[in-house]
């Protein structure tokens, strides 16, 4: 299996992300949402990357409805993600790291399901996440995460994965699948929107004029 799975993948899938960095806990971007493929160790924050992983291969983990996701543009450079369902959320194409809890049954049978966990899929893919593909490789050995030469050439040309794997989620399915929007860490929570400027002084209502007291 070592020839089918890179050594850093399983530790990545078992890593807990989005805790607060012990070193930079008082900083604005202190959530540990990055992982170094060269060091293959714990998650770290934006500032740790600058100081300790400057020239390393690093990927950033994001969140959708409290589940970890990674952008396809990042992960497809280092993994063969064929067979894994991808989604487009807020213009970002992503896939899930691990299996998610099953949603409540709506009574409608899906024609496409994950081979490992049975989760309903939107298209003809085999797995719902990287974690389920890993389990499938361990069981059957009929898939791989290792990029072959054809995939590497396609990535160098900027072709990426085929358009068949780009799945835009219908609005009726978004709430069931995700519940909230894709988050890059929690930056949209940390950085509030800029308040509108105050009204111009020229538009303010003047006070009631007072006459000077009459002389005696």
PDB file of C-alpha atoms in Angstrom:
ATOM      1  CA  UNK A   1       0.000   0.000   0.000  1.00  0.00           C
ATOM      2  CA  UNK A   2       2.989   2.316   0.497  1.00  0.00           C
ATOM      3  CA  UNK A   3       3.261   2.636  -3.287  1.00  0.00           C
ATOM      4  CA  UNK A   4      -0.392   3.715  -3.534  1.00  0.00           C
ATOM      5  CA  UNK A   5      -0.562   6.215  -0.643  1.00  0.00           C
ATOM      6  CA  UNK A   6       1.963   8.958   0.258  1.00  0.00           C
ATOM      7  CA  UNK A   7       3.333   8.691   3.830  1.00  0.00           C
ATOM      8  CA  UNK A   8       1.873  12.043   4.924  1.00  0.00           C
ATOM      9  CA  UNK A   9      -1.759  11.375   3.970  1.00  0.00           C
ATOM     10  CA  UNK A  10      -2.942   9.270   6.900  1.00  0.00           C
ATOM     11  CA  UNK A  11      -1.369  11.611   9.509  1.00  0.00           C
ATOM     12  CA  UNK A  12      -3.024  14.530   7.714  1.00  0.00           C
ATOM     13  CA  UNK A  13      -6.463  12.876   7.883  1.00  0.00           C
ATOM     14  CA  UNK A  14      -5.990  12.184  11.606  1.00  0.00           C
ATOM     15  CA  UNK A  15      -4.874  15.718  12.467  1.00  0.00           C
ATOM     16  CA  UNK A  16      -7.140  18.009  14.487  1.00  0.00           C
ATOM     17  CA  UNK A  17      -7.278  21.457  12.901  1.00  0.00           C
ATOM     18  CA  UNK A  18      -8.529  24.896  14.002  1.00  0.00           C
ATOM     19  CA  UNK A  19      -7.182  24.903  17.537  1.00  0.00           C
ATOM     20  CA  UNK A  20      -5.471  28.106  18.692  1.00  0.00           C
ATOM     21  CA  UNK A  21      -1.704  28.252  18.238  1.00  0.00           C
ATOM     22  CA  UNK A  22       0.157  28.158  21.570  1.00  0.00           C
ATOM     23  CA  UNK A  23       2.848  30.492  20.294  1.00  0.00           C
ATOM     24  CA  UNK A  24       0.699  33.067  18.488  1.00  0.00           C
ATOM     25  CA  UNK A  25      -2.547  32.807  20.417  1.00  0.00           C
ATOM     26  CA  UNK A  26      -2.960  36.578  20.737  1.00  0.00           C
ATOM     27  CA  UNK A  27      -2.570  37.210  17.002  1.00  0.00           C
ATOM     28  CA  UNK A  28      -5.467  37.633  14.596  1.00  0.00           C
ATOM     29  CA  UNK A  29      -4.719  34.604  12.389  1.00  0.00           C
ATOM     30  CA  UNK A  30      -3.750  32.154  15.109  1.00  0.00           C
ATOM     31  CA  UNK A  31      -5.932  29.169  14.123  1.00  0.00           C
ATOM     32  CA  UNK A  32      -3.940  26.056  13.238  1.00  0.00           C
ATOM     33  CA  UNK A  33      -5.313  25.372   9.774  1.00  0.00           C
ATOM     34  CA  UNK A  34      -2.154  24.477   7.842  1.00  0.00           C
ATOM     35  CA  UNK A  35      -0.227  21.242   7.367  1.00  0.00           C
ATOM     36  CA  UNK A  36       3.327  20.699   6.109  1.00  0.00           C
ATOM     37  CA  UNK A  37       3.794  17.722   3.821  1.00  0.00           C
ATOM     38  CA  UNK A  38       7.562  17.830   4.296  1.00  0.00           C
ATOM     39  CA  UNK A  39       7.557  17.827   8.104  1.00  0.00           C
ATOM     40  CA  UNK A  40       4.469  15.569   8.368  1.00  0.00           C
ATOM     41  CA  UNK A  41       3.713  16.784  11.887  1.00  0.00           C
ATOM     42  CA  UNK A  42       1.033  18.777  13.696  1.00  0.00           C
ATOM     43  CA  UNK A  43      -1.157  21.564  12.319  1.00  0.00           C
ATOM     44  CA  UNK A  44       0.142  25.125  12.640  1.00  0.00           C
ATOM     45  CA  UNK A  45      -0.956  28.702  12.032  1.00  0.00           C
ATOM     46  CA  UNK A  46      -0.211  31.379   9.456  1.00  0.00           C
ATOM     47  CA  UNK A  47       2.659  32.851  11.491  1.00  0.00           C
ATOM     48  CA  UNK A  48       4.311  29.468  12.112  1.00  0.00           C
ATOM     49  CA  UNK A  49       4.360  28.913   8.378  1.00  0.00           C
ATOM     50  CA  UNK A  50       6.307  32.117   7.819  1.00  0.00           C
ATOM     51  CA  UNK A  51       8.859  31.304  10.505  1.00  0.00           C
ATOM     52  CA  UNK A  52       9.254  27.507  10.300  1.00  0.00           C
ATOM     53  CA  UNK A  53       7.886  26.264   6.951  1.00  0.00           C
ATOM     54  CA  UNK A  54       8.770  29.069   4.546  1.00  0.00           C
ATOM     55  CA  UNK A  55      10.182  26.859   1.778  1.00  0.00           C
ATOM     56  CA  UNK A  56       8.141  23.727   2.540  1.00  0.00           C
ATOM     57  CA  UNK A  57       5.173  22.177   0.782  1.00  0.00           C
ATOM     58  CA  UNK A  58       2.170  23.369   2.796  1.00  0.00           C
ATOM     59  CA  UNK A  59      -1.578  23.009   2.256  1.00  0.00           C
ATOM     60  CA  UNK A  60      -4.304  25.016   3.963  1.00  0.00           C
ATOM     61  CA  UNK A  61      -7.369  23.343   5.451  1.00  0.00           C
ATOM     62  CA  UNK A  62     -10.719  25.126   5.365  1.00  0.00           C
ATOM     63  CA  UNK A  63     -14.109  24.391   6.882  1.00  0.00           C
ATOM     64  CA  UNK A  64     -17.652  23.912   5.697  1.00  0.00           C
ATOM     65  CA  UNK A  65     -20.327  23.252   8.308  1.00  0.00           C
ATOM     66  CA  UNK A  66     -17.670  22.212  10.860  1.00  0.00           C
ATOM     67  CA  UNK A  67     -16.100  19.661   8.498  1.00  0.00           C
ATOM     68  CA  UNK A  68     -12.574  19.952   7.138  1.00  0.00           C
ATOM     69  CA  UNK A  69     -12.173  20.529   3.407  1.00  0.00           C
ATOM     70  CA  UNK A  70      -9.295  21.340   1.100  1.00  0.00           C
ATOM     71  CA  UNK A  71      -9.322  23.211  -2.175  1.00  0.00           C
ATOM     72  CA  UNK A  72      -8.894  21.045  -5.240  1.00  0.00           C
ATOM     73  CA  UNK A  73      -6.378  23.496  -6.703  1.00  0.00           C
ATOM     74  CA  UNK A  74      -4.051  22.750  -3.791  1.00  0.00           C
ATOM     75  CA  UNK A  75      -4.517  19.043  -3.192  1.00  0.00           C
ATOM     76  CA  UNK A  76      -4.515  17.894  -6.828  1.00  0.00           C
ATOM     77  CA  UNK A  77      -0.885  19.018  -7.110  1.00  0.00           C
ATOM     78  CA  UNK A  78       0.198  16.320  -4.657  1.00  0.00           C
ATOM     79  CA  UNK A  79      -2.557  13.651  -4.797  1.00  0.00           C
ATOM     80  CA  UNK A  80      -4.487  11.710  -7.405  1.00  0.00           C
ATOM     81  CA  UNK A  81      -8.022  12.610  -6.299  1.00  0.00           C
ATOM     82  CA  UNK A  82      -9.813  10.683  -9.031  1.00  0.00           C
ATOM     83  CA  UNK A  83     -12.934   8.917  -7.806  1.00  0.00           C
ATOM     84  CA  UNK A  84     -13.573  11.426  -4.987  1.00  0.00           C
ATOM     85  CA  UNK A  85     -16.675  13.623  -5.157  1.00  0.00           C
ATOM     86  CA  UNK A  86     -15.840  17.335  -5.462  1.00  0.00           C
ATOM     87  CA  UNK A  87     -18.109  20.299  -4.849  1.00  0.00           C
ATOM     88  CA  UNK A  88     -18.170  23.988  -5.702  1.00  0.00           C
ATOM     89  CA  UNK A  89     -18.959  26.170  -2.687  1.00  0.00           C
ATOM     90  CA  UNK A  90     -18.860  29.945  -3.081  1.00  0.00           C
ATOM     91  CA  UNK A  91     -16.826  29.598  -6.297  1.00  0.00           C
ATOM     92  CA  UNK A  92     -14.214  27.396  -4.585  1.00  0.00           C
ATOM     93  CA  UNK A  93     -13.947  23.775  -5.712  1.00  0.00           C
ATOM     94  CA  UNK A  94     -13.273  21.591  -2.679  1.00  0.00           C
ATOM     95  CA  UNK A  95     -13.387  18.045  -1.370  1.00  0.00           C
ATOM     96  CA  UNK A  96     -13.806  16.671   2.141  1.00  0.00           C
ATOM     97  CA  UNK A  97     -10.957  15.145   4.110  1.00  0.00           C
ATOM     98  CA  UNK A  98     -12.985  12.549   5.994  1.00  0.00           C
ATOM     99  CA  UNK A  99     -16.340  10.790   6.145  1.00  0.00           C
ATOM    100  CA  UNK A 100     -19.191  12.927   7.518  1.00  0.00           C
ATOM    101  CA  UNK A 101     -22.251  11.915   9.546  1.00  0.00           C
ATOM    102  CA  UNK A 102     -25.111  10.770   7.371  1.00  0.00           C
ATOM    103  CA  UNK A 103     -27.941  13.309   6.890  1.00  0.00           C
ATOM    104  CA  UNK A 104     -31.477  12.380   7.819  1.00  0.00           C
ATOM    105  CA  UNK A 105     -33.148  10.233   5.209  1.00  0.00           C
ATOM    106  CA  UNK A 106     -35.456  12.138   2.881  1.00  0.00           C
ATOM    107  CA  UNK A 107     -37.067   8.980   1.545  1.00  0.00           C
ATOM    108  CA  UNK A 108     -35.463   9.445  -1.873  1.00  0.00           C
ATOM    109  CA  UNK A 109     -33.000   6.749  -2.906  1.00  0.00           C
ATOM    110  CA  UNK A 110     -29.793   8.027  -4.513  1.00  0.00           C
ATOM    111  CA  UNK A 111     -28.390   6.330  -7.581  1.00  0.00           C
ATOM    112  CA  UNK A 112     -24.839   7.216  -6.538  1.00  0.00           C
ATOM    113  CA  UNK A 113     -23.397   6.307  -3.137  1.00  0.00           C
ATOM    114  CA  UNK A 114     -19.942   6.145  -1.541  1.00  0.00           C
ATOM    115  CA  UNK A 115     -18.526   2.620  -1.732  1.00  0.00           C
ATOM    116  CA  UNK A 116     -17.275   2.821   1.864  1.00  0.00           C
ATOM    117  CA  UNK A 117     -19.813   4.714   3.981  1.00  0.00           C
ATOM    118  CA  UNK A 118     -22.865   4.619   1.717  1.00  0.00           C
ATOM    119  CA  UNK A 119     -23.293   8.393   1.695  1.00  0.00           C
ATOM    120  CA  UNK A 120     -25.340   9.772  -1.190  1.00  0.00           C
ATOM    121  CA  UNK A 121     -23.251  11.384  -3.921  1.00  0.00           C
ATOM    122  CA  UNK A 122     -24.285  13.832  -6.617  1.00  0.00           C
ATOM    123  CA  UNK A 123     -22.396  12.172  -9.459  1.00  0.00           C
ATOM    124  CA  UNK A 124     -20.830   8.889 -10.507  1.00  0.00           C
ATOM    125  CA  UNK A 125     -17.918   8.938  -8.081  1.00  0.00           C
ATOM    126  CA  UNK A 126     -16.697   6.121  -5.867  1.00  0.00           C
ATOM    127  CA  UNK A 127     -15.911   7.970  -2.649  1.00  0.00           C
ATOM    128  CA  UNK A 128     -17.246  10.910  -0.638  1.00  0.00           C
ATOM    129  CA  UNK A 129     -13.889  11.938   0.833  1.00  0.00           C
ATOM    130  CA  UNK A 130     -10.160  11.309   0.874  1.00  0.00           C
ATOM    131  CA  UNK A 131     -10.598   9.198   3.998  1.00  0.00           C
ATOM    132  CA  UNK A 132     -13.063   6.864   2.305  1.00  0.00           C
ATOM    133  CA  UNK A 133     -10.773   6.496  -0.704  1.00  0.00           C
ATOM    134  CA  UNK A 134      -7.958   5.543   1.670  1.00  0.00           C
ATOM    135  CA  UNK A 135     -10.148   2.824   3.208  1.00  0.00           C
ATOM    136  CA  UNK A 136     -11.028   1.605  -0.286  1.00  0.00           C
ATOM    137  CA  UNK A 137      -7.371   1.346  -1.237  1.00  0.00           C
ATOM    138  CA  UNK A 138      -6.603  -0.630   1.923  1.00  0.00           C
ATOM    139  CA  UNK A 139      -9.467  -3.033   1.243  1.00  0.00           C
ATOM    140  CA  UNK A 140      -9.195  -3.547  -2.482  1.00  0.00           C
ATOM    141  CA  UNK A 141      -5.991  -1.966  -3.772  1.00  0.00           C
ATOM    142  CA  UNK A 142      -7.781  -0.949  -6.970  1.00  0.00           C
ATOM    143  CA  UNK A 143      -7.137   2.805  -6.643  1.00  0.00           C
ATOM    144  CA  UNK A 144      -4.188   5.059  -5.916  1.00  0.00           C
ATOM    145  CA  UNK A 145      -3.309   8.479  -4.542  1.00  0.00           C
ATOM    146  CA  UNK A 146       0.018   8.631  -6.366  1.00  0.00           C
ATOM    147  CA  UNK A 147       0.148  10.980  -9.340  1.00  0.00           C
ATOM    148  CA  UNK A 148       1.359   9.347 -12.527  1.00  0.00           C
ATOM    149  CA  UNK A 149       3.295  11.114 -15.241  1.00  0.00           C
ATOM    150  CA  UNK A 150       0.141  11.934 -17.257  1.00  0.00           C
ATOM    151  CA  UNK A 151      -1.463  13.690 -14.300  1.00  0.00           C
ATOM    152  CA  UNK A 152       1.686  15.662 -13.563  1.00  0.00           C
ATOM    153  CA  UNK A 153       1.911  16.883 -17.165  1.00  0.00           C
ATOM    154  CA  UNK A 154      -1.759  17.913 -17.098  1.00  0.00           C
ATOM    155  CA  UNK A 155      -1.226  19.899 -13.890  1.00  0.00           C
ATOM    156  CA  UNK A 156       1.809  21.658 -15.354  1.00  0.00           C
ATOM    157  CA  UNK A 157      -0.360  22.709 -18.298  1.00  0.00           C
ATOM    158  CA  UNK A 158      -3.007  24.019 -15.916  1.00  0.00           C
ATOM    159  CA  UNK A 159      -5.644  21.532 -17.015  1.00  0.00           C
ATOM    160  CA  UNK A 160      -6.382  20.167 -13.525  1.00  0.00           C
ATOM    161  CA  UNK A 161      -9.143  17.626 -13.059  1.00  0.00           C
ATOM    162  CA  UNK A 162     -11.729  17.087 -15.739  1.00  0.00           C
ATOM    163  CA  UNK A 163     -14.851  19.225 -15.908  1.00  0.00           C
ATOM    164  CA  UNK A 164     -16.883  16.106 -15.125  1.00  0.00           C
ATOM    165  CA  UNK A 165     -15.599  16.274 -11.572  1.00  0.00           C
ATOM    166  CA  UNK A 166     -16.755  19.860 -11.037  1.00  0.00           C
ATOM    167  CA  UNK A 167     -20.070  19.632  -9.262  1.00  0.00           C
ATOM    168  CA  UNK A 168     -22.078  22.756  -8.543  1.00  0.00           C
ATOM    169  CA  UNK A 169     -24.446  22.049  -5.692  1.00  0.00           C
ATOM    170  CA  UNK A 170     -28.095  22.945  -6.323  1.00  0.00           C
ATOM    171  CA  UNK A 171     -29.515  25.407  -3.812  1.00  0.00           C
ATOM    172  CA  UNK A 172     -31.974  22.791  -2.583  1.00  0.00           C
ATOM    173  CA  UNK A 173     -29.092  20.499  -1.595  1.00  0.00           C
ATOM    174  CA  UNK A 174     -26.732  23.049  -0.020  1.00  0.00           C
ATOM    175  CA  UNK A 175     -28.394  23.191   3.370  1.00  0.00           C
ATOM    176  CA  UNK A 176     -28.551  19.396   3.586  1.00  0.00           C
ATOM    177  CA  UNK A 177     -24.923  18.939   2.596  1.00  0.00           C
ATOM    178  CA  UNK A 178     -23.178  21.829   4.276  1.00  0.00           C
ATOM    179  CA  UNK A 179     -25.442  24.133   6.235  1.00  0.00           C
ATOM    180  CA  UNK A 180     -23.094  27.108   6.090  1.00  0.00           C
ATOM    181  CA  UNK A 181     -20.518  28.664   3.841  1.00  0.00           C
ATOM    182  CA  UNK A 182     -16.953  27.679   3.163  1.00  0.00           C
ATOM    183  CA  UNK A 183     -14.605  29.292   5.639  1.00  0.00           C
ATOM    184  CA  UNK A 184     -10.932  30.038   5.143  1.00  0.00           C
ATOM    185  CA  UNK A 185     -10.035  29.304   8.728  1.00  0.00           C
ATOM    186  CA  UNK A 186     -12.285  31.690  10.597  1.00  0.00           C
ATOM    187  CA  UNK A 187     -11.065  34.841   8.961  1.00  0.00           C
ATOM    188  CA  UNK A 188     -14.564  36.074   8.211  1.00  0.00           C
ATOM    189  CA  UNK A 189     -15.224  35.867  11.959  1.00  0.00           C
ATOM    190  CA  UNK A 190     -11.971  37.576  12.908  1.00  0.00           C
ATOM    191  CA  UNK A 191     -12.171  40.463  10.487  1.00  0.00           C
ATOM    192  CA  UNK A 192     -15.551  42.239  10.774  1.00  0.00           C
ATOM    193  CA  UNK A 193     -16.964  44.152   7.850  1.00  0.00           C
ATOM    194  CA  UNK A 194     -15.989  47.796   7.573  1.00  0.00           C
ATOM    195  CA  UNK A 195     -18.724  50.030   9.028  1.00  0.00           C
ATOM    196  CA  UNK A 196     -20.250  52.682   6.725  1.00  0.00           C
ATOM    197  CA  UNK A 197     -18.772  56.182   6.997  1.00  0.00           C
ATOM    198  CA  UNK A 198     -20.597  58.671   9.242  1.00  0.00           C
ATOM    199  CA  UNK A 199     -22.907  61.188   7.540  1.00  0.00           C
ATOM    200  CA  UNK A 200     -21.368  64.405   6.327  1.00  0.00           C
ATOM    201  CA  UNK A 201     -21.421  67.385   8.682  1.00  0.00           C
ATOM    202  CA  UNK A 202     -23.120  69.433   5.976  1.00  0.00           C
ATOM    203  CA  UNK A 203     -26.249  67.320   6.324  1.00  0.00           C
ATOM    204  CA  UNK A 204     -26.547  67.620  10.075  1.00  0.00           C
ATOM    205  CA  UNK A 205     -29.486  69.669  11.383  1.00  0.00           C
ATOM    206  CA  UNK A 206     -28.385  72.847  12.989  1.00  0.00           C
ATOM    207  CA  UNK A 207     -29.408  73.642  16.550  1.00  0.00           C
ATOM    208  CA  UNK A 208     -31.879  76.364  17.527  1.00  0.00           C
ATOM    209  CA  UNK A 209     -30.177  79.794  17.325  1.00  0.00           C
ATOM    210  CA  UNK A 210     -30.052  81.833  20.495  1.00  0.00           C
ATOM    211  CA  UNK A 211     -30.111  85.628  20.481  1.00  0.00           C
ATOM    212  CA  UNK A 212     -27.613  87.586  22.481  1.00  0.00           C
ATOM    213  CA  UNK A 213     -29.123  89.191  25.622  1.00  0.00           C
ATOM    214  CA  UNK A 214     -30.245  92.775  25.181  1.00  0.00           C
ATOM    215  CA  UNK A 215     -28.180  95.422  26.834  1.00  0.00           C
ATOM    216  CA  UNK A 216     -29.649  97.318  29.791  1.00  0.00           C
TER     217      UNK A 216
END
